[in-house]
Structure formats: structure tokens, C-alpha cells
């Protein structure tokens, strides 16, 4: 009986699926961050009393608009033309890398260590989106 090590089958994952998957991971981090923030002392009390960062309809709408963009990038990365997808991922990825890094740095405190960790992870993921988009494979000419 021979003991052969078998190689696992591997497939090349399309760049669009890679980008969509990374945006999905980013969105999960955003959602977990917002959910876990509810456990920070006085957070829920502030939400009930209207004493929070999103204390006006305009601020709430702006936050909603900004955080809708990564959610849309999940499917836009699959549907738009390659050129538009590449440049949109680079532009939006750079914006969210910087935006998330700034939010994370401004959140440093004992009760928000989880938030800083997630912001760092989100920044790394969006930077990976920029990198993968920049490195978009070229089609071989026939």
C-alpha cells in the first residue's frame, strides 16, 4: 500500500468574486462593530435619549449614505464593466481605507479597543481591495 500525498484541487478565483468577497468581509466588520458598540456602557442610554453622534436626521442620513456604498460595492463589483469596476474599487477603496483609519484612531479608549481592532482590519481589507483592483489581470490577446 503506497501512501501518496494528494494535492487538493485549486481553482483560480475570478477578480470580481475576490473583490465582492472582500467587500462582504468589510461589511461584516462594520456590522459587528456597530453591534458590539451597543455593549459599551451608556451607549444604549444615549441612543434612547438622542445623545449620540447621529443626533439629527441629516447626520443619520449621511451615515446611512456613506455606509451604503460598501454594501453596494458587493454586487457592483460583479456587474459593472471591468474598467469601471477596477477604478470604482480603487477610488472607493482608498476613501474607505482613509475614512476607517481616521475613525479607528479617533476611537481609542479602553471600551473601544474592539472598535480600533475592527477599524484596523477594515482598513487592511479596503487596502487589499485597492491593491487587487490595481493588479487586475489583463486579458491575453488572441
mmCIF file with all atom_site columns, C-alpha atoms in Angstrom:
data_model
loop_
_atom_site.group_PDB
_atom_site.id
_atom_site.type_symbol
_atom_site.label_atom_id
_atom_site.label_alt_id
_atom_site.label_comp_id
_atom_site.label_asym_id
_atom_site.label_entity_id
_atom_site.label_seq_id
_atom_site.pdbx_PDB_ins_code
_atom_site.Cartn_x
_atom_site.Cartn_y
_atom_site.Cartn_z
_atom_site.occupancy
_atom_site.B_iso_or_equiv
_atom_site.pdbx_formal_charge
_atom_site.auth_seq_id
_atom_site.auth_comp_id
_atom_site.auth_asym_id
_atom_site.auth_atom_id
_atom_site.pdbx_PDB_model_num
ATOM 1   C CA . UNK A 1 1   ? 0.000   0.000  0.000   1.00 0.00 ? 1   UNK A CA 1
ATOM 2   C CA . UNK A 1 2   ? 1.520   3.305  -1.059  1.00 0.00 ? 2   UNK A CA 1
ATOM 3   C CA . UNK A 1 3   ? 0.959   6.432  0.958   1.00 0.00 ? 3   UNK A CA 1
ATOM 4   C CA . UNK A 1 4   ? 0.686   9.185  -1.617  1.00 0.00 ? 4   UNK A CA 1
ATOM 5   C CA . UNK A 1 5   ? 0.007   12.732 -0.578  1.00 0.00 ? 5   UNK A CA 1
ATOM 6   C CA . UNK A 1 6   ? -2.783  14.029 -2.705  1.00 0.00 ? 6   UNK A CA 1
ATOM 7   C CA . UNK A 1 7   ? -2.851  17.645 -3.741  1.00 0.00 ? 7   UNK A CA 1
ATOM 8   C CA . UNK A 1 8   ? -6.084  19.456 -3.097  1.00 0.00 ? 8   UNK A CA 1
ATOM 9   C CA . UNK A 1 9   ? -7.746  20.783 -6.198  1.00 0.00 ? 9   UNK A CA 1
ATOM 10  C CA . UNK A 1 10  ? -7.406  24.553 -6.540  1.00 0.00 ? 10  UNK A CA 1
ATOM 11  C CA . UNK A 1 11  ? -9.272  26.926 -8.814  1.00 0.00 ? 11  UNK A CA 1
ATOM 12  C CA . UNK A 1 12  ? -8.310  30.424 -9.821  1.00 0.00 ? 12  UNK A CA 1
ATOM 13  C CA . UNK A 1 13  ? -10.936 32.728 -8.308  1.00 0.00 ? 13  UNK A CA 1
ATOM 14  C CA . UNK A 1 14  ? -12.119 35.488 -10.624 1.00 0.00 ? 14  UNK A CA 1
ATOM 15  C CA . UNK A 1 15  ? -11.018 39.005 -9.576  1.00 0.00 ? 15  UNK A CA 1
ATOM 16  C CA . UNK A 1 16  ? -14.649 40.181 -9.444  1.00 0.00 ? 16  UNK A CA 1
ATOM 17  C CA . UNK A 1 17  ? -15.531 37.440 -6.949  1.00 0.00 ? 17  UNK A CA 1
ATOM 18  C CA . UNK A 1 18  ? -12.428 38.253 -4.904  1.00 0.00 ? 18  UNK A CA 1
ATOM 19  C CA . UNK A 1 19  ? -13.404 41.931 -4.697  1.00 0.00 ? 19  UNK A CA 1
ATOM 20  C CA . UNK A 1 20  ? -17.018 41.118 -3.886  1.00 0.00 ? 20  UNK A CA 1
ATOM 21  C CA . UNK A 1 21  ? -15.896 38.731 -1.136  1.00 0.00 ? 21  UNK A CA 1
ATOM 22  C CA . UNK A 1 22  ? -13.578 41.322 0.411   1.00 0.00 ? 22  UNK A CA 1
ATOM 23  C CA . UNK A 1 23  ? -16.356 43.945 0.388   1.00 0.00 ? 23  UNK A CA 1
ATOM 24  C CA . UNK A 1 24  ? -18.588 41.368 2.099   1.00 0.00 ? 24  UNK A CA 1
ATOM 25  C CA . UNK A 1 25  ? -15.964 40.859 4.818   1.00 0.00 ? 25  UNK A CA 1
ATOM 26  C CA . UNK A 1 26  ? -15.723 44.651 5.230   1.00 0.00 ? 26  UNK A CA 1
ATOM 27  C CA . UNK A 1 27  ? -19.481 44.891 5.675   1.00 0.00 ? 27  UNK A CA 1
ATOM 28  C CA . UNK A 1 28  ? -19.498 42.129 8.292   1.00 0.00 ? 28  UNK A CA 1
ATOM 29  C CA . UNK A 1 29  ? -16.812 44.010 10.231  1.00 0.00 ? 29  UNK A CA 1
ATOM 30  C CA . UNK A 1 30  ? -18.890 47.224 10.049  1.00 0.00 ? 30  UNK A CA 1
ATOM 31  C CA . UNK A 1 31  ? -21.995 45.405 11.258  1.00 0.00 ? 31  UNK A CA 1
ATOM 32  C CA . UNK A 1 32  ? -20.160 43.629 14.082  1.00 0.00 ? 32  UNK A CA 1
ATOM 33  C CA . UNK A 1 33  ? -18.566 46.906 15.172  1.00 0.00 ? 33  UNK A CA 1
ATOM 34  C CA . UNK A 1 34  ? -21.924 48.646 15.345  1.00 0.00 ? 34  UNK A CA 1
ATOM 35  C CA . UNK A 1 35  ? -23.489 45.704 17.145  1.00 0.00 ? 35  UNK A CA 1
ATOM 36  C CA . UNK A 1 36  ? -20.696 45.301 19.715  1.00 0.00 ? 36  UNK A CA 1
ATOM 37  C CA . UNK A 1 37  ? -20.755 49.047 20.332  1.00 0.00 ? 37  UNK A CA 1
ATOM 38  C CA . UNK A 1 38  ? -24.171 48.551 21.918  1.00 0.00 ? 38  UNK A CA 1
ATOM 39  C CA . UNK A 1 39  ? -22.353 46.842 24.828  1.00 0.00 ? 39  UNK A CA 1
ATOM 40  C CA . UNK A 1 40  ? -20.272 49.942 25.598  1.00 0.00 ? 40  UNK A CA 1
ATOM 41  C CA . UNK A 1 41  ? -21.555 51.498 28.851  1.00 0.00 ? 41  UNK A CA 1
ATOM 42  C CA . UNK A 1 42  ? -24.131 54.264 28.353  1.00 0.00 ? 42  UNK A CA 1
ATOM 43  C CA . UNK A 1 43  ? -24.338 53.660 24.581  1.00 0.00 ? 43  UNK A CA 1
ATOM 44  C CA . UNK A 1 44  ? -27.914 52.360 24.609  1.00 0.00 ? 44  UNK A CA 1
ATOM 45  C CA . UNK A 1 45  ? -28.934 55.067 27.087  1.00 0.00 ? 45  UNK A CA 1
ATOM 46  C CA . UNK A 1 46  ? -27.519 57.669 24.693  1.00 0.00 ? 46  UNK A CA 1
ATOM 47  C CA . UNK A 1 47  ? -29.404 56.134 21.787  1.00 0.00 ? 47  UNK A CA 1
ATOM 48  C CA . UNK A 1 48  ? -32.674 56.239 23.721  1.00 0.00 ? 48  UNK A CA 1
ATOM 49  C CA . UNK A 1 49  ? -32.103 59.836 24.896  1.00 0.00 ? 49  UNK A CA 1
ATOM 50  C CA . UNK A 1 50  ? -30.928 61.074 21.497  1.00 0.00 ? 50  UNK A CA 1
ATOM 51  C CA . UNK A 1 51  ? -27.464 61.862 22.870  1.00 0.00 ? 51  UNK A CA 1
ATOM 52  C CA . UNK A 1 52  ? -25.282 60.229 20.259  1.00 0.00 ? 52  UNK A CA 1
ATOM 53  C CA . UNK A 1 53  ? -23.193 61.035 17.235  1.00 0.00 ? 53  UNK A CA 1
ATOM 54  C CA . UNK A 1 54  ? -26.163 60.688 14.882  1.00 0.00 ? 54  UNK A CA 1
ATOM 55  C CA . UNK A 1 55  ? -28.392 63.132 16.706  1.00 0.00 ? 55  UNK A CA 1
ATOM 56  C CA . UNK A 1 56  ? -30.089 64.730 13.692  1.00 0.00 ? 56  UNK A CA 1
ATOM 57  C CA . UNK A 1 57  ? -31.883 63.470 10.591  1.00 0.00 ? 57  UNK A CA 1
ATOM 58  C CA . UNK A 1 58  ? -29.143 64.919 8.362   1.00 0.00 ? 58  UNK A CA 1
ATOM 59  C CA . UNK A 1 59  ? -26.329 63.142 10.246  1.00 0.00 ? 59  UNK A CA 1
ATOM 60  C CA . UNK A 1 60  ? -28.277 59.878 10.259  1.00 0.00 ? 60  UNK A CA 1
ATOM 61  C CA . UNK A 1 61  ? -28.899 60.143 6.512   1.00 0.00 ? 61  UNK A CA 1
ATOM 62  C CA . UNK A 1 62  ? -25.233 60.985 5.819   1.00 0.00 ? 62  UNK A CA 1
ATOM 63  C CA . UNK A 1 63  ? -24.046 57.975 7.828   1.00 0.00 ? 63  UNK A CA 1
ATOM 64  C CA . UNK A 1 64  ? -26.587 55.777 6.032   1.00 0.00 ? 64  UNK A CA 1
ATOM 65  C CA . UNK A 1 65  ? -25.463 57.067 2.642   1.00 0.00 ? 65  UNK A CA 1
ATOM 66  C CA . UNK A 1 66  ? -21.760 56.554 3.390   1.00 0.00 ? 66  UNK A CA 1
ATOM 67  C CA . UNK A 1 67  ? -22.212 53.035 4.755   1.00 0.00 ? 67  UNK A CA 1
ATOM 68  C CA . UNK A 1 68  ? -24.483 52.015 1.890   1.00 0.00 ? 68  UNK A CA 1
ATOM 69  C CA . UNK A 1 69  ? -21.581 52.405 -0.550  1.00 0.00 ? 69  UNK A CA 1
ATOM 70  C CA . UNK A 1 70  ? -19.578 49.339 0.637   1.00 0.00 ? 70  UNK A CA 1
ATOM 71  C CA . UNK A 1 71  ? -22.776 47.287 0.628   1.00 0.00 ? 71  UNK A CA 1
ATOM 72  C CA . UNK A 1 72  ? -23.426 48.298 -2.980  1.00 0.00 ? 72  UNK A CA 1
ATOM 73  C CA . UNK A 1 73  ? -19.813 47.508 -3.919  1.00 0.00 ? 73  UNK A CA 1
ATOM 74  C CA . UNK A 1 74  ? -20.507 43.834 -3.151  1.00 0.00 ? 74  UNK A CA 1
ATOM 75  C CA . UNK A 1 75  ? -22.706 43.491 -6.212  1.00 0.00 ? 75  UNK A CA 1
ATOM 76  C CA . UNK A 1 76  ? -21.343 46.389 -8.304  1.00 0.00 ? 76  UNK A CA 1
ATOM 77  C CA . UNK A 1 77  ? -18.002 44.539 -8.347  1.00 0.00 ? 77  UNK A CA 1
ATOM 78  C CA . UNK A 1 78  ? -19.803 41.688 -10.099 1.00 0.00 ? 78  UNK A CA 1
ATOM 79  C CA . UNK A 1 79  ? -21.981 43.659 -12.524 1.00 0.00 ? 79  UNK A CA 1
ATOM 80  C CA . UNK A 1 80  ? -20.161 46.712 -13.870 1.00 0.00 ? 80  UNK A CA 1
ATOM 81  C CA . UNK A 1 81  ? -17.730 46.715 -16.777 1.00 0.00 ? 81  UNK A CA 1
ATOM 82  C CA . UNK A 1 82  ? -14.178 45.632 -15.889 1.00 0.00 ? 82  UNK A CA 1
ATOM 83  C CA . UNK A 1 83  ? -12.688 49.125 -16.352 1.00 0.00 ? 83  UNK A CA 1
ATOM 84  C CA . UNK A 1 84  ? -15.400 50.844 -14.280 1.00 0.00 ? 84  UNK A CA 1
ATOM 85  C CA . UNK A 1 85  ? -15.235 48.115 -11.624 1.00 0.00 ? 85  UNK A CA 1
ATOM 86  C CA . UNK A 1 86  ? -11.456 48.484 -11.351 1.00 0.00 ? 86  UNK A CA 1
ATOM 87  C CA . UNK A 1 87  ? -11.448 52.258 -10.952 1.00 0.00 ? 87  UNK A CA 1
ATOM 88  C CA . UNK A 1 88  ? -14.515 52.372 -8.719  1.00 0.00 ? 88  UNK A CA 1
ATOM 89  C CA . UNK A 1 89  ? -12.937 49.807 -6.394  1.00 0.00 ? 89  UNK A CA 1
ATOM 90  C CA . UNK A 1 90  ? -9.699  51.791 -6.316  1.00 0.00 ? 90  UNK A CA 1
ATOM 91  C CA . UNK A 1 91  ? -11.457 55.102 -5.584  1.00 0.00 ? 91  UNK A CA 1
ATOM 92  C CA . UNK A 1 92  ? -13.981 53.786 -3.080  1.00 0.00 ? 92  UNK A CA 1
ATOM 93  C CA . UNK A 1 93  ? -11.347 51.537 -1.508  1.00 0.00 ? 93  UNK A CA 1
ATOM 94  C CA . UNK A 1 94  ? -8.955  54.460 -0.940  1.00 0.00 ? 94  UNK A CA 1
ATOM 95  C CA . UNK A 1 95  ? -11.768 56.577 0.530   1.00 0.00 ? 95  UNK A CA 1
ATOM 96  C CA . UNK A 1 96  ? -12.848 53.862 2.972   1.00 0.00 ? 96  UNK A CA 1
ATOM 97  C CA . UNK A 1 97  ? -9.274  52.937 3.898   1.00 0.00 ? 97  UNK A CA 1
ATOM 98  C CA . UNK A 1 98  ? -8.609  56.542 4.963   1.00 0.00 ? 98  UNK A CA 1
ATOM 99  C CA . UNK A 1 99  ? -12.090 57.076 6.446   1.00 0.00 ? 99  UNK A CA 1
ATOM 100 C CA . UNK A 1 100 ? -11.949 53.918 8.546   1.00 0.00 ? 100 UNK A CA 1
ATOM 101 C CA . UNK A 1 101 ? -8.377  54.574 9.686   1.00 0.00 ? 101 UNK A CA 1
ATOM 102 C CA . UNK A 1 102 ? -9.377  58.061 10.891  1.00 0.00 ? 102 UNK A CA 1
ATOM 103 C CA . UNK A 1 103 ? -12.458 56.746 12.695  1.00 0.00 ? 103 UNK A CA 1
ATOM 104 C CA . UNK A 1 104 ? -10.391 53.994 14.317  1.00 0.00 ? 104 UNK A CA 1
ATOM 105 C CA . UNK A 1 105 ? -7.673  56.354 15.546  1.00 0.00 ? 105 UNK A CA 1
ATOM 106 C CA . UNK A 1 106 ? -10.270 58.743 16.975  1.00 0.00 ? 106 UNK A CA 1
ATOM 107 C CA . UNK A 1 107 ? -11.927 55.875 18.892  1.00 0.00 ? 107 UNK A CA 1
ATOM 108 C CA . UNK A 1 108 ? -9.032  54.855 21.117  1.00 0.00 ? 108 UNK A CA 1
ATOM 109 C CA . UNK A 1 109 ? -10.259 54.064 24.626  1.00 0.00 ? 109 UNK A CA 1
ATOM 110 C CA . UNK A 1 110 ? -10.459 51.040 26.911  1.00 0.00 ? 110 UNK A CA 1
ATOM 111 C CA . UNK A 1 111 ? -14.068 50.223 26.000  1.00 0.00 ? 111 UNK A CA 1
ATOM 112 C CA . UNK A 1 112 ? -13.475 50.755 22.298  1.00 0.00 ? 112 UNK A CA 1
ATOM 113 C CA . UNK A 1 113 ? -10.420 48.556 21.771  1.00 0.00 ? 113 UNK A CA 1
ATOM 114 C CA . UNK A 1 114 ? -12.662 46.221 19.759  1.00 0.00 ? 114 UNK A CA 1
ATOM 115 C CA . UNK A 1 115 ? -13.618 49.169 17.542  1.00 0.00 ? 115 UNK A CA 1
ATOM 116 C CA . UNK A 1 116 ? -9.985  50.109 16.924  1.00 0.00 ? 116 UNK A CA 1
ATOM 117 C CA . UNK A 1 117 ? -9.208  46.472 16.095  1.00 0.00 ? 117 UNK A CA 1
ATOM 118 C CA . UNK A 1 118 ? -12.109 46.307 13.626  1.00 0.00 ? 118 UNK A CA 1
ATOM 119 C CA . UNK A 1 119 ? -11.115 49.655 12.091  1.00 0.00 ? 119 UNK A CA 1
ATOM 120 C CA . UNK A 1 120 ? -7.587  48.348 11.557  1.00 0.00 ? 120 UNK A CA 1
ATOM 121 C CA . UNK A 1 121 ? -8.935  45.163 9.993   1.00 0.00 ? 121 UNK A CA 1
ATOM 122 C CA . UNK A 1 122 ? -11.378 47.122 7.804   1.00 0.00 ? 122 UNK A CA 1
ATOM 123 C CA . UNK A 1 123 ? -8.545  49.403 6.668   1.00 0.00 ? 123 UNK A CA 1
ATOM 124 C CA . UNK A 1 124 ? -6.411  46.384 5.750   1.00 0.00 ? 124 UNK A CA 1
ATOM 125 C CA . UNK A 1 125 ? -9.310  44.829 3.847   1.00 0.00 ? 125 UNK A CA 1
ATOM 126 C CA . UNK A 1 126 ? -10.096 48.003 1.892   1.00 0.00 ? 126 UNK A CA 1
ATOM 127 C CA . UNK A 1 127 ? -6.376  48.452 1.175   1.00 0.00 ? 127 UNK A CA 1
ATOM 128 C CA . UNK A 1 128 ? -6.415  44.879 -0.180  1.00 0.00 ? 128 UNK A CA 1
ATOM 129 C CA . UNK A 1 129 ? -9.330  45.890 -2.411  1.00 0.00 ? 129 UNK A CA 1
ATOM 130 C CA . UNK A 1 130 ? -7.274  48.779 -3.787  1.00 0.00 ? 130 UNK A CA 1
ATOM 131 C CA . UNK A 1 131 ? -4.258  46.509 -4.316  1.00 0.00 ? 131 UNK A CA 1
ATOM 132 C CA . UNK A 1 132 ? -6.203  43.699 -6.000  1.00 0.00 ? 132 UNK A CA 1
ATOM 133 C CA . UNK A 1 133 ? -8.015  46.211 -8.223  1.00 0.00 ? 133 UNK A CA 1
ATOM 134 C CA . UNK A 1 134 ? -4.736  47.865 -9.190  1.00 0.00 ? 134 UNK A CA 1
ATOM 135 C CA . UNK A 1 135 ? -3.323  44.427 -10.049 1.00 0.00 ? 135 UNK A CA 1
ATOM 136 C CA . UNK A 1 136 ? -6.398  43.470 -12.133 1.00 0.00 ? 136 UNK A CA 1
ATOM 137 C CA . UNK A 1 137 ? -5.267  40.715 -14.540 1.00 0.00 ? 137 UNK A CA 1
ATOM 138 C CA . UNK A 1 138 ? -5.043  41.660 -18.212 1.00 0.00 ? 138 UNK A CA 1
ATOM 139 C CA . UNK A 1 139 ? -6.662  39.517 -20.858 1.00 0.00 ? 139 UNK A CA 1
ATOM 140 C CA . UNK A 1 140 ? -4.270  37.741 -23.199 1.00 0.00 ? 140 UNK A CA 1
ATOM 141 C CA . UNK A 1 141 ? -4.555  38.909 -26.819 1.00 0.00 ? 141 UNK A CA 1
ATOM 142 C CA . UNK A 1 142 ? -5.507  36.122 -29.178 1.00 0.00 ? 142 UNK A CA 1
#
